């Protein structure tokens, strides 16, 4: 059996090696390393895939979030609501810009931001909501957009983990994740569903004025060459990464399908086990399984992880600590407002999930998990 990895980037690369190698070598030959034609072409390819008017490439997914917030003209102390259960980048950029993060609970079954908790957290200083489409499926965007409209709030979708998933509105219309809010952001970190071979990110919007603003901010606040109208940043996707991404984007749907097949296998194997809750698939979103995350309800999550490690099966705890309890973002809180997050911190375990898992590996992983509970 091939060694099991949390993410197997190498096997995926070997399947497209000659194509990607050629594309990268062409960039080397052209010497157009920064803002070359590959960047423009990838931008256009992604706009068309997402059906969004503007894609603004940038250096990584954290920058994408920061730049999105910078474009909204928020004032020091303005409040931004986001989930307590997410990767730190989402809340980090809020603090970096001297805004106030208001962390709220998530839904126990889908891990995405709890819309009732959003409503409870709104104050006169609330300016934006950042739903995180965590582990590969959308938060309840229809309800989030409704709340945002009612209270005149911006919505920034953190789509680093769910690119390619579709949100299904109650009238049946579908939209790609990241294209429904005021702004959407993503990351092309190698292990993300659409990963490059280094760092990369992008910002999406269908608002022409915002797009203009975002393009200025990523480029030193420069709207006309050497005229700096505001303090911006330097955040670029380089041409080599864009060339890699142009070769990978056409495979994104089949990559996500491969992840879903692995998830189906896991779901089937664990169905009915009294100690395991499999991840719920929301009726309003397709799932692209950035992670396949179980909840272990008998209190033996850490022992399971240890057992799997002994069997050479990597398994990760995403995420072990609530952001509201991190030193950097500490927020006073009443535990009764964070019942789901606090349960999840003790129960979640993510199994190997990538595009190259074969049946032999999946059988070994699921057999091993089930074996643990029979001991
Ligand atoms: C990966 C990730 C980011 C940050 O992306 P980078 O490219 O690593 O900066 C932001 N938010 C979420 C939810 C992520 O998973």
XYZ file of C-alpha atoms and ligand atoms in Angstrom:
390
model
C 0.000 0.000 0.000
C 1.183 3.490 -0.811
C 2.127 5.426 2.338
C -0.896 7.380 3.581
C -0.490 11.131 3.765
C -2.827 13.819 5.032
C -2.432 15.445 1.603
C -0.580 13.783 -1.281
C 0.589 16.626 -3.484
C 3.314 14.633 -5.165
C 1.084 11.956 -6.712
C -1.258 14.652 -7.955
C 1.660 16.538 -9.509
C 3.000 13.444 -11.306
C -0.285 13.112 -13.214
C 0.095 16.581 -14.757
C 3.879 16.863 -14.549
C 4.754 17.360 -18.201
C 2.037 19.966 -18.732
C 2.961 21.918 -15.609
C 6.704 21.614 -16.201
C 6.296 23.020 -19.699
C 4.173 25.905 -18.475
C 6.712 26.776 -15.786
C 9.646 26.511 -18.203
C 7.833 28.828 -20.603
C 7.611 31.457 -17.890
C 11.333 31.030 -17.230
C 12.026 31.462 -20.940
C 9.845 34.553 -21.200
C 11.406 36.053 -18.051
C 8.022 37.713 -17.386
C 8.167 36.715 -13.731
C 5.965 39.459 -12.316
C 2.555 40.404 -13.761
C 3.287 38.396 -16.889
C 0.667 37.244 -19.382
C 0.067 34.046 -17.368
C -1.294 36.120 -14.485
C -3.749 37.958 -16.759
C -4.828 34.708 -18.401
C -5.331 32.903 -15.103
C -7.358 35.834 -13.842
C -9.621 35.595 -16.891
C -9.885 31.796 -16.599
C -10.918 32.045 -12.966
C -13.421 34.850 -13.652
C -15.053 32.627 -16.203
C -15.002 29.511 -13.978
C -16.543 31.380 -11.041
C -18.833 33.504 -13.188
C -17.681 36.615 -11.336
C -16.844 39.937 -12.955
C -13.479 40.578 -11.302
C -10.719 38.383 -9.932
C -7.807 40.242 -8.361
C -4.863 37.879 -7.820
C -2.665 38.487 -4.781
C 0.111 36.872 -2.773
C -1.839 34.611 -0.392
C -5.208 34.053 1.236
C -4.376 36.084 4.331
C -3.470 39.115 2.216
C -6.691 38.607 0.282
C -8.703 38.983 3.496
C -6.684 41.972 4.655
C -6.972 43.769 1.320
C -10.710 43.059 1.175
C -11.159 44.739 4.554
C -8.896 47.653 3.534
C -11.128 48.347 0.526
C -14.203 48.894 2.704
C -13.086 52.091 4.465
C -13.738 50.834 7.974
C -12.824 52.952 10.992
C -10.731 51.923 13.974
C -12.906 49.965 16.404
C -15.558 49.018 13.851
C -16.836 45.529 14.531
C -16.443 42.560 12.241
C -18.317 39.372 13.071
C -16.704 36.051 12.246
C -16.571 32.464 13.481
C -14.741 31.390 16.619
C -13.949 28.063 14.962
C -11.696 28.803 11.964
C -8.091 29.223 10.909
C -6.499 32.215 12.630
C -5.871 34.241 9.451
C -9.502 35.320 9.320
C -9.396 37.030 12.707
C -5.750 38.074 12.516
C -6.320 40.550 9.692
C -9.205 42.165 11.587
C -6.832 42.925 14.464
C -4.016 43.992 12.165
C -6.285 46.737 10.810
C -7.270 47.837 14.339
C -10.830 46.694 13.838
C -12.648 44.744 16.518
C -13.319 41.066 15.947
C -16.564 39.726 17.333
C -16.247 35.958 17.389
C -19.423 33.898 17.437
C -20.396 30.241 17.665
C -20.726 27.839 14.745
C -23.319 25.238 13.822
C -22.499 21.853 15.375
C -23.315 19.801 12.278
C -21.856 21.896 9.445
C -19.071 23.703 11.371
C -20.047 26.968 9.613
C -20.977 30.244 11.318
C -24.268 30.140 13.266
C -26.649 32.695 11.787
C -28.619 33.094 15.028
C -25.349 33.949 16.783
C -24.601 36.552 14.106
C -27.945 38.254 14.757
C -27.288 38.317 18.492
C -23.851 39.870 18.017
C -24.896 42.835 15.867
C -24.405 46.269 17.469
C -24.474 49.816 16.039
C -20.717 49.461 15.376
C -21.005 46.249 13.355
C -19.816 46.872 9.790
C -19.086 43.484 8.282
C -19.555 39.732 8.549
C -16.893 37.259 7.432
C -18.472 33.842 6.966
C -15.848 31.133 6.543
C -16.848 28.333 4.169
C -15.047 25.895 6.376
C -13.857 22.384 5.434
C -15.367 22.713 1.964
C -18.958 23.842 2.131
C -20.698 27.196 2.200
C -22.163 28.758 5.266
C -25.843 29.658 5.025
C -25.281 32.544 2.618
C -28.934 33.184 1.855
C -29.615 33.945 5.517
C -26.296 35.785 5.967
C -27.017 38.013 2.950
C -30.503 38.695 4.317
C -29.121 39.707 7.724
C -26.444 41.843 6.055
C -29.002 43.642 3.925
C -31.270 44.288 6.886
C -28.417 45.816 8.915
C -26.489 47.364 6.023
C -23.360 45.241 6.538
C -20.609 44.130 4.177
C -20.067 40.416 3.662
C -16.612 39.036 2.943
C -16.656 35.336 2.141
C -13.509 33.551 3.296
C -13.495 30.909 0.607
C -9.978 29.548 1.193
C -11.354 26.062 1.878
C -14.329 25.753 -0.449
C -13.365 26.880 -3.945
C -15.533 25.123 -6.522
C -18.486 24.500 -4.230
C -21.922 25.827 -5.169
C -24.460 27.542 -2.984
C -28.053 26.627 -3.790
C -30.607 29.365 -3.029
C -34.137 28.435 -2.021
C -35.423 29.450 -5.475
C -33.056 26.910 -7.016
C -30.439 29.329 -8.399
C -26.843 28.327 -7.797
C -23.777 30.473 -7.302
C -20.152 29.575 -6.816
C -18.825 30.004 -3.303
C -17.000 33.306 -2.869
C -19.111 35.183 -5.421
C -22.169 36.084 -3.349
C -20.869 38.551 -0.781
C -19.532 42.076 -1.258
C -16.108 40.467 -1.710
C -14.848 36.882 -1.699
C -11.323 35.706 -0.997
C -9.372 32.524 -1.521
C -5.970 30.929 -0.991
C -3.902 28.856 -3.393
C -1.723 27.420 -0.626
C -0.510 24.045 -1.973
C -2.848 21.900 0.136
C -6.004 23.879 -0.669
C -8.450 22.408 -3.196
C -6.931 24.595 -5.912
C -3.334 24.832 -4.764
C -0.282 26.232 -6.524
C 3.352 25.300 -5.861
C 4.101 28.117 -3.465
C 1.934 30.890 -2.057
C -0.952 32.526 -3.852
C -4.381 34.016 -3.301
C -7.182 35.940 -4.965
C -10.010 38.351 -4.279
C -13.348 38.268 -6.121
C -16.006 40.904 -6.616
C -18.617 41.823 -9.167
C -18.572 45.512 -8.157
C -16.545 47.562 -10.674
C -15.637 50.347 -8.246
C -14.533 47.933 -5.549
C -12.474 45.997 -8.096
C -10.677 49.192 -9.098
C -10.007 49.953 -5.467
C -8.733 46.436 -4.742
C -6.379 46.570 -7.747
C -4.962 49.831 -6.417
C -4.487 48.547 -2.881
C -2.592 45.393 -3.970
C -0.245 47.666 -5.917
C 0.995 50.164 -3.293
C -2.176 52.248 -3.394
C -1.228 53.286 -6.906
C -4.016 54.043 -9.366
C -1.830 55.936 -11.787
C 1.827 55.036 -12.104
C 3.875 56.665 -9.328
C 0.862 58.459 -7.862
C 0.013 56.925 -4.495
C -3.488 57.905 -3.442
C -3.590 55.775 -0.319
C -1.435 53.442 1.719
C -1.598 50.066 0.041
C 0.433 46.872 0.109
C 2.554 44.873 -2.292
C 0.714 41.638 -2.866
C 1.120 39.767 -6.140
C 0.573 36.300 -7.520
C 3.777 35.548 -9.407
C 3.749 34.344 -13.018
C 5.108 30.872 -12.238
C 2.300 30.214 -9.749
C -0.246 31.590 -12.217
C 1.086 29.206 -14.882
C 0.697 26.261 -12.489
C -2.814 27.360 -11.553
C -3.848 27.715 -15.198
C -2.988 24.047 -15.684
C -4.745 22.969 -12.497
C -7.962 25.001 -12.756
C -9.434 22.804 -15.527
C -9.021 19.846 -13.134
C -10.638 21.538 -10.139
C -14.059 19.959 -10.635
C -12.604 16.472 -11.040
C -10.323 17.044 -8.038
C -13.357 18.001 -5.974
C -15.227 14.969 -7.305
C -12.349 12.715 -6.208
C -12.552 14.243 -2.725
C -16.318 13.674 -2.638
C -15.823 10.026 -3.597
C -13.388 9.543 -0.737
C -15.881 11.276 1.578
C -18.665 8.966 0.359
C -16.478 5.980 1.199
C -15.802 7.326 4.687
C -19.496 8.145 5.234
C -20.509 4.637 4.226
C -17.972 2.951 6.460
C -18.826 4.982 9.555
C -22.607 5.099 9.139
C -24.345 3.818 12.231
C -21.298 3.771 14.501
C -22.544 5.164 17.813
C -19.256 6.928 18.649
C -18.801 8.689 15.338
C -20.702 11.552 13.753
C -19.848 12.045 10.086
C -19.789 15.585 8.624
C -23.215 16.833 7.617
C -23.772 17.997 4.069
C -25.966 21.077 4.145
C -28.915 21.060 1.750
C -27.968 24.557 0.552
C -24.381 23.802 -0.503
C -22.387 21.259 -2.428
C -19.378 19.994 -0.474
C -15.818 19.930 -1.805
C -14.302 18.315 1.299
C -11.235 20.397 1.923
C -11.245 18.353 5.126
C -13.158 15.259 6.115
C -13.852 15.898 9.778
C -15.444 13.444 12.192
C -16.857 14.196 15.609
C -15.934 11.558 18.165
C -18.639 11.559 20.824
C -17.297 9.093 23.415
C -14.524 11.381 24.667
C -11.747 9.258 23.114
C -10.759 11.572 20.260
C -7.135 12.004 21.388
C -6.736 8.259 21.953
C -8.069 7.642 18.447
C -5.523 10.044 16.996
C -2.760 8.267 18.917
C -3.998 4.862 17.717
C -4.041 6.037 14.103
C -0.534 7.477 14.430
C 0.673 4.049 15.547
C -0.936 2.602 12.418
C 0.863 5.233 10.320
C -2.350 7.044 9.497
C -1.987 10.797 9.879
C -5.006 12.555 11.389
C -5.204 16.185 12.420
C -7.140 18.257 14.940
C -8.502 21.252 13.045
C -8.842 23.261 15.285
C -7.775 22.538 18.871
C -8.158 26.010 20.441
C -10.973 28.548 20.170
C -9.805 31.790 18.626
C -11.525 33.760 21.390
C -9.164 32.107 23.875
C -5.980 32.801 21.924
C -3.694 35.329 23.568
C -3.574 37.480 20.442
C -7.341 37.813 19.944
C -8.702 37.264 23.447
C -12.394 37.994 23.836
C -14.372 37.875 27.090
C -17.109 35.333 26.610
C -19.926 33.426 28.241
C -19.422 29.671 27.608
C -23.161 29.312 27.022
C -22.708 31.361 23.836
C -20.082 28.924 22.508
C -21.542 25.515 23.248
C -20.938 24.132 19.753
C -17.438 25.503 19.270
C -16.350 24.192 22.650
C -17.794 20.741 21.930
C -16.125 20.638 18.533
C -12.706 21.534 19.936
C -12.863 18.310 21.960
C -14.506 16.104 19.346
C -13.147 16.883 15.880
C -10.584 14.842 14.035
C -9.797 15.227 10.333
C -8.848 12.124 8.358
C -6.556 12.040 5.313
C -8.337 13.829 2.466
C -6.941 14.503 -0.981
C -7.451 13.666 -4.633
C -5.207 10.600 -4.725
C -6.640 8.347 -1.988
C -7.179 4.835 -3.356
C -9.588 2.184 -2.167
C -6.894 0.155 -0.427
C -5.895 3.188 1.625
C -9.489 4.142 2.382
C -10.259 0.606 3.531
C -7.193 0.524 5.760
C -8.078 3.913 7.292
C -11.729 3.109 7.936
C -10.960 -0.411 9.206
C -8.423 1.054 11.608
C -10.853 3.684 12.933
C -13.579 1.080 13.457
C -11.093 -1.329 15.050
C -10.229 1.337 17.607
C -13.824 1.478 18.814
C -14.103 -2.319 19.017
C -11.096 -2.658 21.321
C -5.624 28.790 4.392
C -6.610 29.719 4.933
C -6.399 31.111 4.935
C -5.080 31.745 4.610
O -4.515 31.438 3.391
P -2.943 31.622 3.175
O -2.794 31.522 1.698
O -2.258 30.521 3.910
O -2.553 32.964 3.681
C -7.419 31.931 5.376
N -8.579 31.442 5.823
C -8.820 30.107 5.854
C -10.139 29.622 6.348
C -7.836 29.210 5.425
O -8.083 27.900 5.478
